[in-house]
Structures are given as C-alpha cells and as structure tokens.
Amino acid sequence: MTFDFHQLISHATKTRPLGAGTIIGSGTVSNKQNTDHGSAIDQGGVGYSCIAEVRMIEQINHGEMTTPFMKFGDRIRIEMLDDNGDSIFGAIDQTVIEYQSPS
Amino acid sequence: MKLASFKKHRDGELVVVSRDLTVCARVADIAPTLSNALDHWTDIAPLLQQRYDQLNANQLDDALAFNQSNCASPLPRSSQWLDGSAYVNHVELVRKARNAEMPESFWHEPLMYQGGSDSFIGPQENIPLGSEDWGIDFEGEIAIITDDVPMGRLRGDCEQHVKLLMLVRT
C-alpha cells in the first residue's frame, strides 16, 4: 500500500467527521510486478485482484486486451490465509448471475 | 476477536466467531447488531472480547456450529463506504494503458470516492447483474471499520479509530 489506513482516515476527515460504522477500503490490491513479461500466476507472477488490471497489462505489452470480463456463472473467491494456511476472515465466495426482474 | 453478522433484518444479527471459524456464539444480550456495537464500542467491545475468549476456551454450552453461508456482510448497512486507492500501482497502470501521465500528486494525496452503503451483498450470496455486455469485473480489497472520528484528524491520531478489519469484494 502506498497509503496506510491511518492516512486514509486522515484524508477523509479533511472534509468531514466520520460516523461510527464508516467503512474505508484500500482500493484493489495491486502489486508492483515485472509487467514486461506478464505477471499472471501461471507466468510466475503473483497475479491480479481485478480483471481490468490484467487487461491493462495486456494492452501495454501487446497492444490489445485479450482476457474477457466475467460471464454469468463465473465465480469470485477471495480469502486471506495466515502463515499456517488457515483462513483468517472466512471466504467471500460469490457467483455472478443474470438478474431476473420480479414478474 | 472475530465477529460476523447472521442474515436477519437489514442490519443482521451480531455473533462472535471462534478463532478457527468452526463455532460461534450469540451476543444478543450484549449488542443486537454490529452497528449498535460500534455506536457504543468503548463499553461493548470488552464484553464481546470476553465472550470471544470464552468461546475459544470451549466454555460456552450454547455455542453453535459456524456456517459461513448463514452470514450477511459483517456490517450489512453502514454509515458510509469510502473506497481509497491506496495501491497506486493500479492507478498508474490504468493511466499507462491509455497513454496518460499520472499526476505526481497521486503518490502523496490518496484518491478516494464515497459509494453506496445502504445494503451490501453477503459474502456467499450471488451477484445479480443485468447484462454481460457491461463488462463485469470485481476488485479484491482490505477494509477497516471506524468508530466516530472527528473532522481534521492527523495521521498519527488515527490508529485508535481502526476498530475492525475485513475483506471486501467491490
């Protein structure tokens, strides 16, 4: 992180007080990697935490974006493990589905 | 300590969860919701911590098996959702991909937007969307939850306001 959470709180309170229960996010986790050779996990990198970033690196390296965005039925799983490999927070595990309007 | 909210009403039902995530305990006698607990955090947090310690020590007869699929978002409805852009590498790549220069100030002054926080999708619920043509993406983030923070806080005075940590999918 270029900015820690203390800096993010301080930044937000420049313009307002924060009510109890305010959630502050870090922004998408992004690692400085050697983008010249791709940095997907199957290329020896640490991967990405959003599709847009993969597509940007493809654009920078090859002039076109080839990784598609998500389709209905695709699944997102996010989990943080401790040094023993145990889940700290539990998992976010969600599937993208087509919205059905109530009839 | 670890906390979760079961799906119930708009604000969920607060429970404490064991360190290994296998069991949980109701805390309705302490605080009905996480939102309520945060409003009175100085008084409530020690009581939740005590229940959490008892749970981990197998001292609670009414502990329940913890099933993550019963959970709502930890704070299902929040005062506000402020999303920073603390991983500036991501912002730099976005700009580079469209041949735009990132302003030098981005390394010193964080970007932040204020987003909707009226209802969050639960951690193991589906994400309903209208069309695949919209370019469906996600982001993986870390987030904190604060107590009341006065305006104009300096960085060095902010640690005390970080009350809880969680994962976020945006």
CSV table of N, CA, C and O in Angstrom, one decimal, chain B residues 17-136:
chain,number,residue,atom,x,y,z
B,17,VAL,N,-17.3,-15.2,16.5
B,17,VAL,CA,-16.9,-16.4,15.9
B,17,VAL,C,-15.5,-16.9,16.4
B,17,VAL,O,-14.7,-16.0,16.7
B,18,SER,N,-15.4,-18.2,16.6
B,18,SER,CA,-14.1,-18.7,17.1
B,18,SER,C,-12.9,-18.4,16.2
B,18,SER,O,-13.1,-18.2,15.0
B,19,ARG,N,-11.8,-18.3,16.8
B,19,ARG,CA,-10.6,-18.0,16.0
B,19,ARG,C,-10.4,-18.9,14.8
B,19,ARG,O,-10.0,-18.5,13.7
B,20,ASP,N,-10.8,-20.2,15.0
B,20,ASP,CA,-10.6,-21.2,13.9
B,20,ASP,C,-11.9,-21.2,13.0
B,20,ASP,O,-12.0,-22.1,12.1
B,21,LEU,N,-12.8,-20.4,13.2
B,21,LEU,CA,-14.1,-20.2,12.4
B,21,LEU,C,-15.0,-21.4,12.4
B,21,LEU,O,-15.8,-21.6,11.6
B,22,THR,N,-14.8,-22.3,13.4
B,22,THR,CA,-15.7,-23.5,13.5
B,22,THR,C,-17.0,-23.3,14.3
B,22,THR,O,-18.0,-23.9,13.9
B,23,VAL,N,-16.9,-22.5,15.3
B,23,VAL,CA,-18.1,-22.3,16.1
B,23,VAL,C,-18.4,-20.8,16.3
B,23,VAL,O,-17.5,-20.0,16.1
B,24,CYS,N,-19.6,-20.5,16.8
B,24,CYS,CA,-19.9,-19.1,17.0
B,24,CYS,C,-20.9,-19.0,18.2
B,24,CYS,O,-21.4,-20.0,18.7
B,25,ALA,N,-21.0,-17.8,18.7
B,25,ALA,CA,-21.9,-17.6,19.9
B,25,ALA,C,-22.8,-16.4,19.7
B,25,ALA,O,-22.3,-15.4,19.2
B,26,ARG,N,-24.0,-16.5,20.1
B,26,ARG,CA,-24.9,-15.3,20.0
B,26,ARG,C,-24.5,-14.3,21.1
B,26,ARG,O,-24.0,-14.7,22.2
B,27,VAL,N,-24.8,-13.1,20.8
B,27,VAL,CA,-24.4,-12.0,21.7
B,27,VAL,C,-25.6,-11.0,21.9
B,27,VAL,O,-25.3,-9.8,22.2
B,28,ALA,N,-26.8,-11.5,21.7
B,28,ALA,CA,-28.0,-10.6,21.7
B,28,ALA,C,-28.1,-9.8,23.0
B,28,ALA,O,-28.6,-8.7,23.1
B,29,ASP,N,-27.6,-10.4,24.1
B,29,ASP,CA,-27.6,-9.8,25.4
B,29,ASP,C,-26.6,-8.7,25.5
B,29,ASP,O,-26.6,-7.9,26.5
B,30,ILE,N,-25.6,-8.6,24.6
B,30,ILE,CA,-24.6,-7.6,24.6
B,30,ILE,C,-24.9,-6.5,23.6
B,30,ILE,O,-24.9,-5.3,23.9
B,31,ALA,N,-25.1,-6.9,22.4
B,31,ALA,CA,-25.4,-6.0,21.3
B,31,ALA,C,-26.2,-6.7,20.2
B,31,ALA,O,-25.7,-7.8,19.7
B,32,PRO,N,-27.3,-6.2,19.7
B,32,PRO,CA,-28.1,-7.0,18.7
B,32,PRO,C,-27.5,-6.9,17.3
B,32,PRO,O,-27.6,-7.9,16.6
B,33,THR,N,-26.8,-5.8,17.0
B,33,THR,CA,-26.2,-5.7,15.7
B,33,THR,C,-24.8,-5.1,15.8
B,33,THR,O,-24.4,-4.5,16.8
B,34,LEU,N,-24.0,-5.3,14.7
B,34,LEU,CA,-22.7,-4.7,14.8
B,34,LEU,C,-22.8,-3.2,14.8
B,34,LEU,O,-22.0,-2.5,15.4
B,35,SER,N,-23.8,-2.7,14.0
B,35,SER,CA,-24.0,-1.2,14.0
B,35,SER,C,-24.2,-0.7,15.4
B,35,SER,O,-23.6,0.4,15.8
B,36,ASN,N,-25.0,-1.4,16.2
B,36,ASN,CA,-25.3,-0.9,17.6
B,36,ASN,C,-24.0,-1.0,18.4
B,36,ASN,O,-23.7,-0.2,19.2
B,37,ALA,N,-23.2,-2.1,18.2
B,37,ALA,CA,-22.0,-2.3,19.0
B,37,ALA,C,-21.0,-1.2,18.7
B,37,ALA,O,-20.3,-0.6,19.6
B,38,LEU,N,-20.9,-0.7,17.4
B,38,LEU,CA,-20.0,0.3,17.0
B,38,LEU,C,-20.4,1.7,17.6
B,38,LEU,O,-19.6,2.5,18.0
B,39,ASP,N,-21.7,1.9,17.8
B,39,ASP,CA,-22.2,3.1,18.4
B,39,ASP,C,-21.8,3.2,19.9
B,39,ASP,O,-21.7,4.3,20.4
B,40,HIS,N,-21.6,2.1,20.5
B,40,HIS,CA,-21.2,2.1,21.9
B,40,HIS,C,-19.9,1.3,22.1
B,40,HIS,O,-19.9,0.5,23.1
B,41,TRP,N,-19.0,1.4,21.2
B,41,TRP,CA,-17.8,0.5,21.2
B,41,TRP,C,-17.0,0.4,22.4
B,41,TRP,O,-16.6,-0.7,22.8
B,42,THR,N,-16.8,1.5,23.1
B,42,THR,CA,-15.9,1.5,24.3
B,42,THR,C,-16.5,0.6,25.4
B,42,THR,O,-15.8,-0.1,26.0
B,43,ASP,N,-17.8,0.6,25.5
B,43,ASP,CA,-18.5,-0.2,26.5
B,43,ASP,C,-18.7,-1.7,26.0
B,43,ASP,O,-18.5,-2.6,26.8
B,44,ILE,N,-19.0,-1.8,24.7
B,44,ILE,CA,-19.4,-3.1,24.2
B,44,ILE,C,-18.2,-4.0,23.9
B,44,ILE,O,-18.2,-5.2,24.1
B,45,ALA,N,-17.1,-3.4,23.3
B,45,ALA,CA,-16.0,-4.3,22.8
B,45,ALA,C,-15.4,-5.2,23.9
B,45,ALA,O,-15.2,-6.4,23.6
B,46,PRO,N,-15.2,-4.7,25.1
B,46,PRO,CA,-14.7,-5.6,26.2
B,46,PRO,C,-15.6,-6.8,26.4
B,46,PRO,O,-15.2,-7.9,26.7
B,47,LEU,N,-16.9,-6.6,26.3
B,47,LEU,CA,-17.9,-7.7,26.6
B,47,LEU,C,-17.9,-8.7,25.5
B,47,LEU,O,-17.9,-9.9,25.7
B,48,LEU,N,-17.7,-8.2,24.2
B,48,LEU,CA,-17.6,-9.1,23.1
B,48,LEU,C,-16.3,-9.9,23.2
B,48,LEU,O,-16.3,-11.1,22.9
B,49,GLN,N,-15.3,-9.2,23.6
B,49,GLN,CA,-14.0,-9.9,23.7
B,49,GLN,C,-14.0,-11.0,24.7
B,49,GLN,O,-13.5,-12.1,24.5
B,50,GLN,N,-14.7,-10.7,25.8
B,50,GLN,CA,-14.9,-11.7,26.9
B,50,GLN,C,-15.6,-13.0,26.3
B,50,GLN,O,-15.2,-14.1,26.6
B,51,ARG,N,-16.7,-12.7,25.6
B,51,ARG,CA,-17.5,-13.8,25.0
B,51,ARG,C,-16.6,-14.6,24.0
B,51,ARG,O,-16.7,-15.8,23.9
B,52,TYR,N,-15.9,-13.9,23.2
B,52,TYR,CA,-15.0,-14.5,22.2
B,52,TYR,C,-13.9,-15.4,22.9
B,52,TYR,O,-13.7,-16.5,22.5
B,53,ASP,N,-13.4,-14.9,24.0
B,53,ASP,CA,-12.4,-15.7,24.8
B,53,ASP,C,-13.0,-17.0,25.3
B,53,ASP,O,-12.4,-18.0,25.3
B,54,GLN,N,-14.2,-16.8,25.9
B,54,GLN,CA,-14.9,-18.0,26.4
B,54,GLN,C,-15.2,-19.0,25.3
B,54,GLN,O,-15.1,-20.2,25.5
B,55,LEU,N,-15.6,-18.5,24.1
B,55,LEU,CA,-15.9,-19.4,23.0
B,55,LEU,C,-14.6,-20.2,22.6
B,55,LEU,O,-14.7,-21.4,22.4
B,56,ASN,N,-13.5,-19.5,22.5
B,56,ASN,CA,-12.3,-20.2,22.1
B,56,ASN,C,-11.8,-21.2,23.2
B,56,ASN,O,-11.1,-22.1,22.9
B,57,ALA,N,-12.2,-20.9,24.4
B,57,ALA,CA,-11.8,-21.8,25.5
B,57,ALA,C,-12.9,-22.9,25.7
B,57,ALA,O,-12.8,-23.7,26.7
B,58,ASN,N,-13.8,-23.1,24.8
B,58,ASN,CA,-14.9,-24.1,24.9
B,58,ASN,C,-15.7,-24.0,26.2
B,58,ASN,O,-16.1,-25.0,26.8
B,59,GLN,N,-15.9,-22.8,26.7
B,59,GLN,CA,-16.6,-22.6,27.9
B,59,GLN,C,-18.1,-22.2,27.7
B,59,GLN,O,-18.8,-21.9,28.7
B,60,LEU,N,-18.5,-22.2,26.5
B,60,LEU,CA,-19.9,-21.8,26.3
B,60,LEU,C,-20.7,-23.0,25.9
B,60,LEU,O,-20.5,-23.7,24.9
B,61,ASP,N,-21.8,-23.3,26.7
B,61,ASP,CA,-22.6,-24.5,26.4
B,61,ASP,C,-23.5,-24.3,25.2
B,61,ASP,O,-23.9,-25.3,24.5
B,62,ASP,N,-23.8,-23.0,24.9
B,62,ASP,CA,-24.7,-22.8,23.7
B,62,ASP,C,-24.0,-22.3,22.5
B,62,ASP,O,-24.6,-21.7,21.6
B,63,ALA,N,-22.7,-22.7,22.3
B,63,ALA,CA,-22.0,-22.4,21.1
B,63,ALA,C,-22.7,-23.1,19.9
B,63,ALA,O,-23.2,-24.3,20.1
B,64,LEU,N,-22.7,-22.5,18.7
B,64,LEU,CA,-23.3,-23.1,17.6
B,64,LEU,C,-22.2,-23.4,16.5
B,64,LEU,O,-21.2,-22.7,16.5
B,65,ALA,N,-22.4,-24.4,15.7
B,65,ALA,CA,-21.5,-24.6,14.5
B,65,ALA,C,-21.6,-23.3,13.7
B,65,ALA,O,-22.7,-22.8,13.5
B,66,PHE,N,-20.5,-22.9,13.2
B,66,PHE,CA,-20.4,-21.7,12.3
B,66,PHE,C,-20.5,-22.0,10.9
B,66,PHE,O,-19.6,-22.7,10.4
B,67,ASN,N,-21.5,-21.6,10.2
B,67,ASN,CA,-21.7,-21.8,8.8
B,67,ASN,C,-21.6,-20.5,8.0
B,67,ASN,O,-22.5,-19.6,8.2
B,68,GLN,N,-20.5,-20.3,7.2
B,68,GLN,CA,-20.3,-19.0,6.6
B,68,GLN,C,-21.5,-18.6,5.7
B,68,GLN,O,-21.7,-17.4,5.4
B,69,SER,N,-22.2,-19.6,5.1
B,69,SER,CA,-23.3,-19.3,4.2
B,69,SER,C,-24.5,-18.7,4.9
B,69,SER,O,-25.4,-18.2,4.3
B,70,ASN,N,-24.5,-18.7,6.3
B,70,ASN,CA,-25.6,-18.0,7.0
B,70,ASN,C,-25.3,-16.5,7.2
B,70,ASN,O,-26.1,-15.8,7.8
B,71,CYS,N,-24.1,-16.1,6.7
B,71,CYS,CA,-23.7,-14.7,7.1
B,71,CYS,C,-24.2,-13.7,6.0
B,71,CYS,O,-24.1,-13.9,4.8
B,72,ALA,N,-24.6,-12.6,6.6
B,72,ALA,CA,-24.7,-11.3,5.8
B,72,ALA,C,-23.3,-10.7,5.8
B,72,ALA,O,-22.4,-11.2,6.4
B,73,SER,N,-23.2,-9.6,5.1
B,73,SER,CA,-22.0,-8.8,5.1
B,73,SER,C,-21.8,-8.4,6.6
B,73,SER,O,-22.7,-8.2,7.3
B,74,PRO,N,-20.5,-8.4,7.1
B,74,PRO,CA,-20.3,-8.1,8.5
B,74,PRO,C,-21.1,-6.9,9.1
B,74,PRO,O,-21.6,-6.9,10.1
B,75,LEU,N,-21.0,-5.8,8.3
B,75,LEU,CA,-21.8,-4.6,8.6
B,75,LEU,C,-22.7,-4.4,7.4
B,75,LEU,O,-22.4,-3.7,6.5
B,76,PRO,N,-23.9,-5.0,7.5
B,76,PRO,CA,-24.8,-5.1,6.3
B,76,PRO,C,-25.2,-3.8,5.7
B,76,PRO,O,-25.5,-3.6,4.5
B,77,ARG,N,-25.3,-2.8,6.6
B,77,ARG,CA,-25.7,-1.4,6.2
B,77,ARG,C,-24.8,-0.5,7.0
B,77,ARG,O,-24.8,-0.5,8.2
B,78,SER,N,-24.1,0.4,6.3
B,78,SER,CA,-23.1,1.2,7.1
B,78,SER,C,-23.4,2.7,6.9
B,78,SER,O,-24.0,3.1,6.0
B,79,SER,N,-22.8,3.5,7.8
B,79,SER,CA,-22.9,4.9,7.7
B,79,SER,C,-22.4,5.5,6.4
B,79,SER,O,-23.1,6.3,5.8
B,80,GLN,N,-21.3,5.0,6.0
B,80,GLN,CA,-20.8,5.4,4.7
B,80,GLN,C,-19.6,4.4,4.3
B,80,GLN,O,-19.0,3.8,5.1
B,81,TRP,N,-19.4,4.3,3.0
B,81,TRP,CA,-18.4,3.5,2.4
B,81,TRP,C,-17.5,4.4,1.6
B,81,TRP,O,-17.9,5.0,0.6
B,82,LEU,N,-16.3,4.5,2.1
B,82,LEU,CA,-15.2,5.3,1.4
B,82,LEU,C,-14.2,4.4,0.9
B,82,LEU,O,-13.5,3.6,1.6
B,83,ASP,N,-14.0,4.4,-0.5
B,83,ASP,CA,-13.1,3.5,-1.1
B,83,ASP,C,-11.8,4.3,-1.5
B,83,ASP,O,-11.9,5.2,-2.3
B,84,GLY,N,-10.7,4.0,-0.9
B,84,GLY,CA,-9.5,4.6,-1.2
B,84,GLY,C,-8.8,4.0,-2.4
B,84,GLY,O,-9.3,3.0,-2.9
B,85,SER,N,-7.8,4.5,-2.9
B,85,SER,CA,-7.0,3.9,-4.0
B,85,SER,C,-5.6,3.9,-3.4
B,85,SER,O,-4.7,4.6,-3.9
B,86,ALA,N,-5.3,3.0,-2.4
B,86,ALA,CA,-4.1,3.0,-1.7
B,86,ALA,C,-3.0,2.3,-2.5
B,86,ALA,O,-1.8,2.5,-2.2
B,87,TYR,N,-3.4,1.4,-3.4
B,87,TYR,CA,-2.4,0.7,-4.2
B,87,TYR,C,-2.2,1.5,-5.5
B,87,TYR,O,-2.9,1.2,-6.5
B,88,VAL,N,-1.3,2.5,-5.4
B,88,VAL,CA,-1.2,3.4,-6.5
B,88,VAL,C,-0.7,2.7,-7.8
B,88,VAL,O,-0.9,3.2,-8.9
B,89,ASN,N,0.0,1.6,-7.6
B,89,ASN,CA,0.4,0.8,-8.8
B,89,ASN,C,-0.7,0.6,-9.8
B,89,ASN,O,-0.6,0.7,-11.0
B,90,HIS,N,-1.9,0.3,-9.2
B,90,HIS,CA,-3.1,0.0,-10.1
B,90,HIS,C,-3.5,1.3,-10.9
B,90,HIS,O,-3.7,1.2,-12.1
B,91,VAL,N,-3.5,2.4,-10.2
B,91,VAL,CA,-3.8,3.7,-10.9
B,91,VAL,C,-2.8,4.0,-11.9
B,91,VAL,O,-3.2,4.4,-13.1
B,92,GLU,N,-1.6,3.8,-11.7
B,92,GLU,CA,-0.5,4.1,-12.6
B,92,GLU,C,-0.7,3.2,-13.9
B,92,GLU,O,-0.5,3.7,-15.0
B,93,LEU,N,-1.0,1.9,-13.7
B,93,LEU,CA,-1.2,1.0,-14.8
B,93,LEU,C,-2.4,1.5,-15.7
B,93,LEU,O,-2.3,1.4,-16.9
B,94,VAL,N,-3.5,1.9,-15.0
B,94,VAL,CA,-4.7,2.3,-15.8
B,94,VAL,C,-4.3,3.5,-16.7
B,94,VAL,O,-4.7,3.5,-17.8
B,95,ARG,N,-3.6,4.4,-16.1
B,95,ARG,CA,-3.2,5.6,-16.9
B,95,ARG,C,-2.2,5.2,-18.1
B,95,ARG,O,-2.4,5.7,-19.2
B,96,LYS,N,-1.3,4.3,-17.7
B,96,LYS,CA,-0.3,3.9,-18.7
B,96,LYS,C,-0.9,3.2,-19.9
B,96,LYS,O,-0.5,3.4,-21.1
B,97,ALA,N,-2.0,2.4,-19.6
B,97,ALA,CA,-2.6,1.7,-20.7
B,97,ALA,C,-3.3,2.6,-21.7
B,97,ALA,O,-3.5,2.2,-22.8
B,98,ARG,N,-3.7,3.8,-21.2
B,98,ARG,CA,-4.3,4.7,-22.2
B,98,ARG,C,-3.4,5.9,-22.5
B,98,ARG,O,-3.9,6.9,-22.8
B,99,ASN,N,-2.1,5.6,-22.3
B,99,ASN,CA,-1.1,6.6,-22.6
B,99,ASN,C,-1.3,8.0,-21.9
B,99,ASN,O,-1.0,9.0,-22.5
B,100,ALA,N,-1.8,7.9,-20.7
B,100,ALA,CA,-1.9,9.1,-20.0
B,100,ALA,C,-0.9,9.2,-18.8
B,100,ALA,O,-0.6,8.1,-18.3
B,101,GLU,N,-0.5,10.3,-18.5
B,101,GLU,CA,0.5,10.5,-17.4
B,101,GLU,C,-0.2,10.6,-16.1
B,101,GLU,O,-1.3,11.3,-16.0
B,102,MET,N,0.2,9.9,-15.1
B,102,MET,CA,-0.4,10.0,-13.8
B,102,MET,C,0.2,11.3,-13.1
B,102,MET,O,1.4,11.4,-13.0
B,103,PRO,N,-0.7,12.1,-12.5
B,103,PRO,CA,-0.2,13.3,-11.8
B,103,PRO,C,0.7,12.9,-10.6
B,103,PRO,O,0.4,11.9,-9.9
B,104,GLU,N,1.8,13.6,-10.5
B,104,GLU,CA,2.8,13.3,-9.4
B,104,GLU,C,2.1,13.3,-8.0
B,104,GLU,O,2.4,12.5,-7.1
B,105,SER,N,1.0,14.2,-7.9
B,105,SER,CA,0.4,14.3,-6.6
B,105,SER,C,-0.3,13.0,-6.1
B,105,SER,O,-0.5,12.8,-4.9
B,106,PHE,N,-0.6,12.1,-7.1
B,106,PHE,CA,-1.2,10.8,-6.7
B,106,PHE,C,-0.4,10.0,-5.8
B,106,PHE,O,-0.9,9.1,-5.1
B,107,TRP,N,0.9,10.2,-5.8
B,107,TRP,CA,1.8,9.5,-4.9
B,107,TRP,C,1.8,10.0,-3.4
B,107,TRP,O,2.3,9.4,-2.5
B,108,HIS,N,1.2,11.3,-3.3
B,108,HIS,CA,1.2,11.9,-2.0
B,108,HIS,C,-0.2,12.1,-1.4
B,108,HIS,O,-0.3,12.2,-0.2
B,109,GLU,N,-1.1,12.2,-2.3
B,109,GLU,CA,-2.5,12.5,-1.8
B,109,GLU,C,-3.4,11.4,-2.3
B,109,GLU,O,-3.6,11.1,-3.5
B,110,PRO,N,-4.0,10.6,-1.4
B,110,PRO,CA,-4.8,9.4,-1.8
B,110,PRO,C,-6.1,9.8,-2.6
B,110,PRO,O,-6.7,10.8,-2.3
B,111,LEU,N,-6.4,9.0,-3.6
B,111,LEU,CA,-7.7,9.1,-4.2
B,111,LEU,C,-8.8,8.4,-3.3
B,111,LEU,O,-8.5,7.4,-2.7
B,112,MET,N,-9.9,8.9,-3.3
B,112,MET,CA,-11.0,8.3,-2.5
B,112,MET,C,-12.4,8.7,-3.1
B,112,MET,O,-12.6,9.8,-3.5
B,113,TYR,N,-13.3,7.7,-3.1
B,113,TYR,CA,-14.6,8.0,-3.5
B,113,TYR,C,-15.6,7.6,-2.4
B,113,TYR,O,-15.2,6.7,-1.6
B,114,GLN,N,-16.7,8.2,-2.3
B,114,GLN,CA,-17.8,7.8,-1.4
B,114,GLN,C,-18.8,7.1,-2.1
B,114,GLN,O,-19.4,7.6,-3.1
B,115,GLY,N,-19.1,5.8,-1.8
B,115,GLY,CA,-20.0,5.0,-2.5
B,115,GLY,C,-21.3,4.6,-1.7
B,115,GLY,O,-21.4,4.9,-0.5
B,116,GLY,N,-22.2,3.9,-2.4
B,116,GLY,CA,-23.4,3.4,-1.7
B,116,GLY,C,-23.1,2.4,-0.6
B,116,GLY,O,-22.2,1.6,-0.7
B,117,SER,N,-23.8,2.5,0.5
B,117,SER,CA,-23.6,1.6,1.6
B,117,SER,C,-24.9,1.2,2.3
B,117,SER,O,-24.9,0.8,3.4
B,118,ASP,N,-26.0,1.4,1.5
B,118,ASP,CA,-27.3,1.1,2.1
B,118,ASP,C,-27.6,-0.4,2.3
B,118,ASP,O,-28.3,-0.8,3.2
B,119,SER,N,-27.0,-1.2,1.4
B,119,SER,CA,-27.1,-2.7,1.6
B,119,SER,C,-26.0,-3.4,0.8
B,119,SER,O,-25.8,-3.1,-0.4
B,120,PHE,N,-25.2,-4.2,1.5
B,120,PHE,CA,-24.1,-4.9,0.9
B,120,PHE,C,-24.6,-6.4,0.6
B,120,PHE,O,-25.3,-7.0,1.4
B,121,ILE,N,-24.0,-6.9,-0.5
B,121,ILE,CA,-24.3,-8.4,-0.8
B,121,ILE,C,-23.5,-9.2,0.2
B,121,ILE,O,-22.4,-8.9,0.5
B,122,GLY,N,-24.1,-10.3,0.7
B,122,GLY,CA,-23.5,-11.2,1.7
B,122,GLY,C,-22.3,-11.9,1.0
B,122,GLY,O,-22.2,-12.0,-0.2
B,123,PRO,N,-21.3,-12.3,1.9
B,123,PRO,CA,-20.1,-12.9,1.4
B,123,PRO,C,-20.3,-14.2,0.5
B,123,PRO,O,-19.4,-14.5,-0.3
B,124,GLN,N,-21.4,-14.9,0.7
B,124,GLN,CA,-21.6,-16.1,-0.1
B,124,GLN,C,-22.9,-16.1,-0.8
B,124,GLN,O,-23.5,-17.1,-1.0
B,125,GLU,N,-23.3,-14.8,-1.2
B,125,GLU,CA,-24.5,-14.7,-2.0
B,125,GLU,C,-24.2,-14.4,-3.4
B,125,GLU,O,-23.1,-13.9,-3.7
B,126,ASN,N,-25.2,-14.7,-4.3
B,126,ASN,CA,-24.9,-14.4,-5.7
B,126,ASN,C,-24.9,-12.9,-6.0
B,126,ASN,O,-25.5,-12.1,-5.2
B,127,ILE,N,-24.3,-12.5,-7.1
B,127,ILE,CA,-24.2,-11.1,-7.6
B,127,ILE,C,-25.1,-11.0,-8.8
B,127,ILE,O,-24.7,-11.4,-9.9
B,128,PRO,N,-26.4,-10.5,-8.7
B,128,PRO,CA,-27.2,-10.4,-9.8
B,128,PRO,C,-26.9,-9.1,-10.7
B,128,PRO,O,-26.8,-8.0,-10.1
B,129,LEU,N,-26.7,-9.3,-12.0
B,129,LEU,CA,-26.4,-8.2,-12.9
B,129,LEU,C,-27.2,-8.3,-14.1
B,129,LEU,O,-27.6,-9.4,-14.6
B,130,GLY,N,-27.5,-7.2,-14.8
B,130,GLY,CA,-28.4,-7.1,-15.9
B,130,GLY,C,-27.9,-7.6,-17.2
B,130,GLY,O,-28.6,-8.1,-18.0
B,131,SER,N,-26.5,-7.4,-17.4
B,131,SER,CA,-26.0,-7.8,-18.8
B,131,SER,C,-24.5,-8.1,-18.7
B,131,SER,O,-23.8,-7.4,-18.0
B,132,GLU,N,-24.2,-9.1,-19.5
B,132,GLU,CA,-22.7,-9.4,-19.6
B,132,GLU,C,-22.0,-8.4,-20.5
B,132,GLU,O,-20.8,-8.3,-20.4
B,133,ASP,N,-22.8,-7.6,-21.2
B,133,ASP,CA,-22.2,-6.6,-22.1
B,133,ASP,C,-21.7,-5.4,-21.3
B,133,ASP,O,-21.0,-4.5,-21.9
B,134,TRP,N,-21.9,-5.3,-20.0
B,134,TRP,CA,-21.5,-4.2,-19.3
B,134,TRP,C,-20.0,-4.2,-18.9
B,134,TRP,O,-19.5,-3.3,-18.3
B,135,GLY,N,-19.4,-5.4,-19.1
B,135,GLY,CA,-18.0,-5.5,-18.7
B,135,GLY,C,-17.9,-5.8,-17.2
B,135,GLY,O,-17.6,-4.9,-16.4
B,136,ILE,N,-18.3,-7.0,-16.8
B,136,ILE,CA,-18.4,-7.4,-15.4
B,136,ILE,C,-17.0,-7.6,-14.8
B,136,ILE,O,-16.3,-8.5,-15.2
